[in-house]
PDB file of C-alpha atoms in Angstrom:
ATOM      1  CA  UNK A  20      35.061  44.254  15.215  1.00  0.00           C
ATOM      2  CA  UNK A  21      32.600  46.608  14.002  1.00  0.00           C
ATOM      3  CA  UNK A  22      33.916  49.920  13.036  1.00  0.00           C
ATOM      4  CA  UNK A  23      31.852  53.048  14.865  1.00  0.00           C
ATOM      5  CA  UNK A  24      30.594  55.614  12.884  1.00  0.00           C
ATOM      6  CA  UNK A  25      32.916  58.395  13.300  1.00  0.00           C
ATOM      7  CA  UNK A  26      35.731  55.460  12.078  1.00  0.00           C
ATOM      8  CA  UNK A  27      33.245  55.120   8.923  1.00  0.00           C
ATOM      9  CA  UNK A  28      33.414  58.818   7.888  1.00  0.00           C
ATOM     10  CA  UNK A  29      37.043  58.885   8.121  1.00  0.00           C
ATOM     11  CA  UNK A  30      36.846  55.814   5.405  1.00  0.00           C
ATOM     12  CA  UNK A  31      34.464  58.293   3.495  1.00  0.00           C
ATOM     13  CA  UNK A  32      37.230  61.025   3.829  1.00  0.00           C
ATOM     14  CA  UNK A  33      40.076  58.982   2.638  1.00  0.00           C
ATOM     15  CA  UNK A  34      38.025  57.465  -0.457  1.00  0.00           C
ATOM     16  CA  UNK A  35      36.726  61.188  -1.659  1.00  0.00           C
ATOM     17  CA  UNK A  36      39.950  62.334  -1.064  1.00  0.00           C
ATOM     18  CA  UNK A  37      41.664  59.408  -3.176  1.00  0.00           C
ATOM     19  CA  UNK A  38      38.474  60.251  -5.472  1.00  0.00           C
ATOM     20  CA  UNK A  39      39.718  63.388  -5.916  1.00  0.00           C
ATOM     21  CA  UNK A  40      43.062  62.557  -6.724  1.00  0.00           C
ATOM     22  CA  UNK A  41      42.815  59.420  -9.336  1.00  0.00           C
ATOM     23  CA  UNK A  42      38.946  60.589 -10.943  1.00  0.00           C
ATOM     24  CA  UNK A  43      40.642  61.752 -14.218  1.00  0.00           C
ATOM     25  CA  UNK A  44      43.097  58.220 -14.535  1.00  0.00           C
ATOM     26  CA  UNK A  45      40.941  55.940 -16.827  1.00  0.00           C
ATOM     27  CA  UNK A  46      42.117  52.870 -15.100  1.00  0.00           C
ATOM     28  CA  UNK A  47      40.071  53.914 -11.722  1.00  0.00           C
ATOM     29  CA  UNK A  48      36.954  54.458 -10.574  1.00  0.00           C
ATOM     30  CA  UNK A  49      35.109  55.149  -7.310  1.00  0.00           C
ATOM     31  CA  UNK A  50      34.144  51.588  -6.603  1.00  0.00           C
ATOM     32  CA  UNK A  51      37.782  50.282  -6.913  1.00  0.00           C
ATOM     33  CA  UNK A  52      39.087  52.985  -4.504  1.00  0.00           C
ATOM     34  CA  UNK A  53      35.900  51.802  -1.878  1.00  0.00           C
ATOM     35  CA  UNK A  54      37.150  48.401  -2.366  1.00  0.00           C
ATOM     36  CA  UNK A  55      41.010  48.828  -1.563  1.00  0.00           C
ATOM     37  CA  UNK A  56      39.745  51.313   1.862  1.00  0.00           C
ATOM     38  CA  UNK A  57      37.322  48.733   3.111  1.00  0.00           C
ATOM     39  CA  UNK A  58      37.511  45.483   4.766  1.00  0.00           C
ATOM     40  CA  UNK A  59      34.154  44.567   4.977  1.00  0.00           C
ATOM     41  CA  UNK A  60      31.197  45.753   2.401  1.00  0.00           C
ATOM     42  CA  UNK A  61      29.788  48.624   4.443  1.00  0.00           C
ATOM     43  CA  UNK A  62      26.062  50.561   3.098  1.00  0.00           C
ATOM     44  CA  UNK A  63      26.934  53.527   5.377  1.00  0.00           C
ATOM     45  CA  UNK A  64      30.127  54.128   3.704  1.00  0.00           C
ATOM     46  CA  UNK A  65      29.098  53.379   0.134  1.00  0.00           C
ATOM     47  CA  UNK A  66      25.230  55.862   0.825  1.00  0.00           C
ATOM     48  CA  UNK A  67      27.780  59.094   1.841  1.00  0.00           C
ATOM     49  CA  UNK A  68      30.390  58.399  -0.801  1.00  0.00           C
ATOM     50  CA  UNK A  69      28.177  57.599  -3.377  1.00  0.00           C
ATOM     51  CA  UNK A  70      25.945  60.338  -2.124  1.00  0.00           C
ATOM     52  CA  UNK A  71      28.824  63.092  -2.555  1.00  0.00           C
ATOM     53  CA  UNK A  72      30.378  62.062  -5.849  1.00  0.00           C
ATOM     54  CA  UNK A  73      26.284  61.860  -7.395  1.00  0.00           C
ATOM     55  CA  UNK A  74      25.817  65.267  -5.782  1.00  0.00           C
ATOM     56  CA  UNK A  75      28.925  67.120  -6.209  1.00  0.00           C
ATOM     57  CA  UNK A  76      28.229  70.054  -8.265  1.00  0.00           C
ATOM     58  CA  UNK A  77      25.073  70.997  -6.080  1.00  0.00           C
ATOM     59  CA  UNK A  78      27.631  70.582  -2.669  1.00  0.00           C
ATOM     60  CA  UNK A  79      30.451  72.232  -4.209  1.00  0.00           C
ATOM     61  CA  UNK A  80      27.974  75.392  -5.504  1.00  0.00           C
ATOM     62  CA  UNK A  81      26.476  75.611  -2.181  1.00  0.00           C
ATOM     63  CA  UNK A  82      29.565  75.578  -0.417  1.00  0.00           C
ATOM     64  CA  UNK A  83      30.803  78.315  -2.836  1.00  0.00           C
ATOM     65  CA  UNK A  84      28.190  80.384  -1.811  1.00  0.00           C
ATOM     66  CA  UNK A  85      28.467  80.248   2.114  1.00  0.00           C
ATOM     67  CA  UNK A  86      31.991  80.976   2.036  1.00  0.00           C
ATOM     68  CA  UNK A  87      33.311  84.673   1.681  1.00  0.00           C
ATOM     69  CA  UNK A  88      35.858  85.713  -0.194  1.00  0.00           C
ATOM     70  CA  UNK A  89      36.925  81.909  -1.345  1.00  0.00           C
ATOM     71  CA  UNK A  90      36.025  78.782  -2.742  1.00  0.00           C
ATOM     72  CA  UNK A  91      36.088  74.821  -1.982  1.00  0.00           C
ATOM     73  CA  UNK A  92      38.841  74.464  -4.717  1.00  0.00           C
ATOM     74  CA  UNK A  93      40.929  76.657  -2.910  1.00  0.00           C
ATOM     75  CA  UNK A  94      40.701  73.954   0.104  1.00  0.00           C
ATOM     76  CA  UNK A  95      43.430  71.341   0.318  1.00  0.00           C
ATOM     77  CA  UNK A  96      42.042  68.442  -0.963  1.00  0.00           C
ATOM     78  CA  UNK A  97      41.590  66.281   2.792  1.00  0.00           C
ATOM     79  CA  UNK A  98      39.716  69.893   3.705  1.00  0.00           C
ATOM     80  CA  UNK A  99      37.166  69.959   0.665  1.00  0.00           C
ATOM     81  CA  UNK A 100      36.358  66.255   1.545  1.00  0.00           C
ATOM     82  CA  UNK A 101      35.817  67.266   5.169  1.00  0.00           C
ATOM     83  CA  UNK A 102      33.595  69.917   4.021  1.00  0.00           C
ATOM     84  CA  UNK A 103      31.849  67.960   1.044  1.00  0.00           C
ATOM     85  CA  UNK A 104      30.671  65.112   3.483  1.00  0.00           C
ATOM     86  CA  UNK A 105      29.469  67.477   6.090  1.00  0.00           C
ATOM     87  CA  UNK A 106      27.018  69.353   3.303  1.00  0.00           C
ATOM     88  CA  UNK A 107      25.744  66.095   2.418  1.00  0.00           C
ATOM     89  CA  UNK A 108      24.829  64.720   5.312  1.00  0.00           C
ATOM     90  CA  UNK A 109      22.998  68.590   5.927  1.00  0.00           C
ATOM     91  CA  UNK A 110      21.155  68.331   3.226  1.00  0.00           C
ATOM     92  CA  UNK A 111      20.389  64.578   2.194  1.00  0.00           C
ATOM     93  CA  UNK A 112      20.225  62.556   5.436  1.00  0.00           C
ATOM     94  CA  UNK A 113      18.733  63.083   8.908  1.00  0.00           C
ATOM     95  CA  UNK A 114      22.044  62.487  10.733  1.00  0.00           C
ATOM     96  CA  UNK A 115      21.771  65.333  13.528  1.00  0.00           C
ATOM     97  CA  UNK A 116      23.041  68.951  12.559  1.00  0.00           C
ATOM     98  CA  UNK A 117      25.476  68.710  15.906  1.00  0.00           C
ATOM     99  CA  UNK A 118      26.874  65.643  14.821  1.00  0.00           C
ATOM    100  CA  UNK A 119      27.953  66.737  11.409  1.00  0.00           C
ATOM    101  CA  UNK A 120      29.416  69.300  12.382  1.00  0.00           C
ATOM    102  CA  UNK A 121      31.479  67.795  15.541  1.00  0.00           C
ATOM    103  CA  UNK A 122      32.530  64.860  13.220  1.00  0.00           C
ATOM    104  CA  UNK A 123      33.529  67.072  10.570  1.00  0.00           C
ATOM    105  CA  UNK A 124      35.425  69.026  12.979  1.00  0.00           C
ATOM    106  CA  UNK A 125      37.171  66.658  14.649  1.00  0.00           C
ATOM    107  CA  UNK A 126      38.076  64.925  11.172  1.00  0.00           C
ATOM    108  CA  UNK A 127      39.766  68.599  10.366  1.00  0.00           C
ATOM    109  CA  UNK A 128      41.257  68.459  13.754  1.00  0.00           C
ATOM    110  CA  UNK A 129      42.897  65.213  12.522  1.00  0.00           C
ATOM    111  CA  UNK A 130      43.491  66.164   8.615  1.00  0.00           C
ATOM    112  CA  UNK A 131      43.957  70.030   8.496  1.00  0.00           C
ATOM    113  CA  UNK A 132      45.034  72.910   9.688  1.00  0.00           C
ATOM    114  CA  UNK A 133      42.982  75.290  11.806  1.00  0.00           C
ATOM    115  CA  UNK A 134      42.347  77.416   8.942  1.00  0.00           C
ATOM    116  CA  UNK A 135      40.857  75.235   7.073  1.00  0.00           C
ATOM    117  CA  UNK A 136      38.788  73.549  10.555  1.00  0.00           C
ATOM    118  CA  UNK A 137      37.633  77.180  11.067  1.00  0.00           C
ATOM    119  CA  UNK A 138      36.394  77.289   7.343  1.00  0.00           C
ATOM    120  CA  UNK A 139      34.383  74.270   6.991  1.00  0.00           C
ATOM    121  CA  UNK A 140      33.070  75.049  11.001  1.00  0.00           C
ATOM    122  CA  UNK A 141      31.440  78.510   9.283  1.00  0.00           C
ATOM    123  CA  UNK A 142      30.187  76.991   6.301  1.00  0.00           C
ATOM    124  CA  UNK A 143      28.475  73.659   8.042  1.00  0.00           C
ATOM    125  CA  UNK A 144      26.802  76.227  10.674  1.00  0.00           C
ATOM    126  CA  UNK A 145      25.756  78.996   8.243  1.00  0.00           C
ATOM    127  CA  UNK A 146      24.071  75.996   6.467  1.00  0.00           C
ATOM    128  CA  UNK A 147      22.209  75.135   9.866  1.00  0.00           C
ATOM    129  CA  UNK A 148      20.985  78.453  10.335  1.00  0.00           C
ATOM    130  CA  UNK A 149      19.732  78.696   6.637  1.00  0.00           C
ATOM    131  CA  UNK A 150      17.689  75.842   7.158  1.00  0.00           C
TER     132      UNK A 150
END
């Protein structure tokens, strides 16, 4: 059964998140932690992760600069993920500004706490309205 797209960016989650984790170990890269998350070869998956890792420093700069008074490193690592995808899709695809920011939400709702919902909520909107 086809997976829907909100079930998609939680695979995107888990893999930057695992990313995040294992991207100093020399015996793993990005494509082997796709491979172990999906069942199937998926180009939506692969576009947003590949998208983030290529992209990282510009996300993780802009994100540092919408936040007050803290930073995405300070973010649990699920969180910065969250937060990561979300500013991607912003920036680099035409998925709608609402639904970034509901599935982003509701993948914090799932992953982290409400401070951390609250902070990438703020930073995904005050991106919208610098557009």
């Amino acid at each position: 059964m086809a997976k829907t797209r909100s079930e998609l960016r939680e695979k995107c989650m888990i893999i930057l998140y695992q990313w995040d984790l294992f991207k100093n170990s020399l015996n793993r890269d990005i494509d082997d932690i796709i491979r172990e998350n999906l069942d199937i070869d998926n180009d939506f998956v692969k576009d947003i992760v590949y998208g983030v890792v290529t992209h990282q420093k510009e996300i993780d700069e802009l994100a540092n600069s919408l936040m007050k008074e803290w930073t995405i490193d300070r973010l649990d690592k699920t969180g910065a993920a969250i937060l990561r995808i979300g500013l991607f899709e912003l920036k680099y695809t035409e998925t709608p500004e609402i639904v970034v920011i509901n599935e982003a939400i509701e993948l914090a709702k799932k992953y982290s706490d409400e401070s951390v919902r609250k902070i990438i909520n703020a930073v995904l909107d005050k991106e919208i309205n610098n557009k």
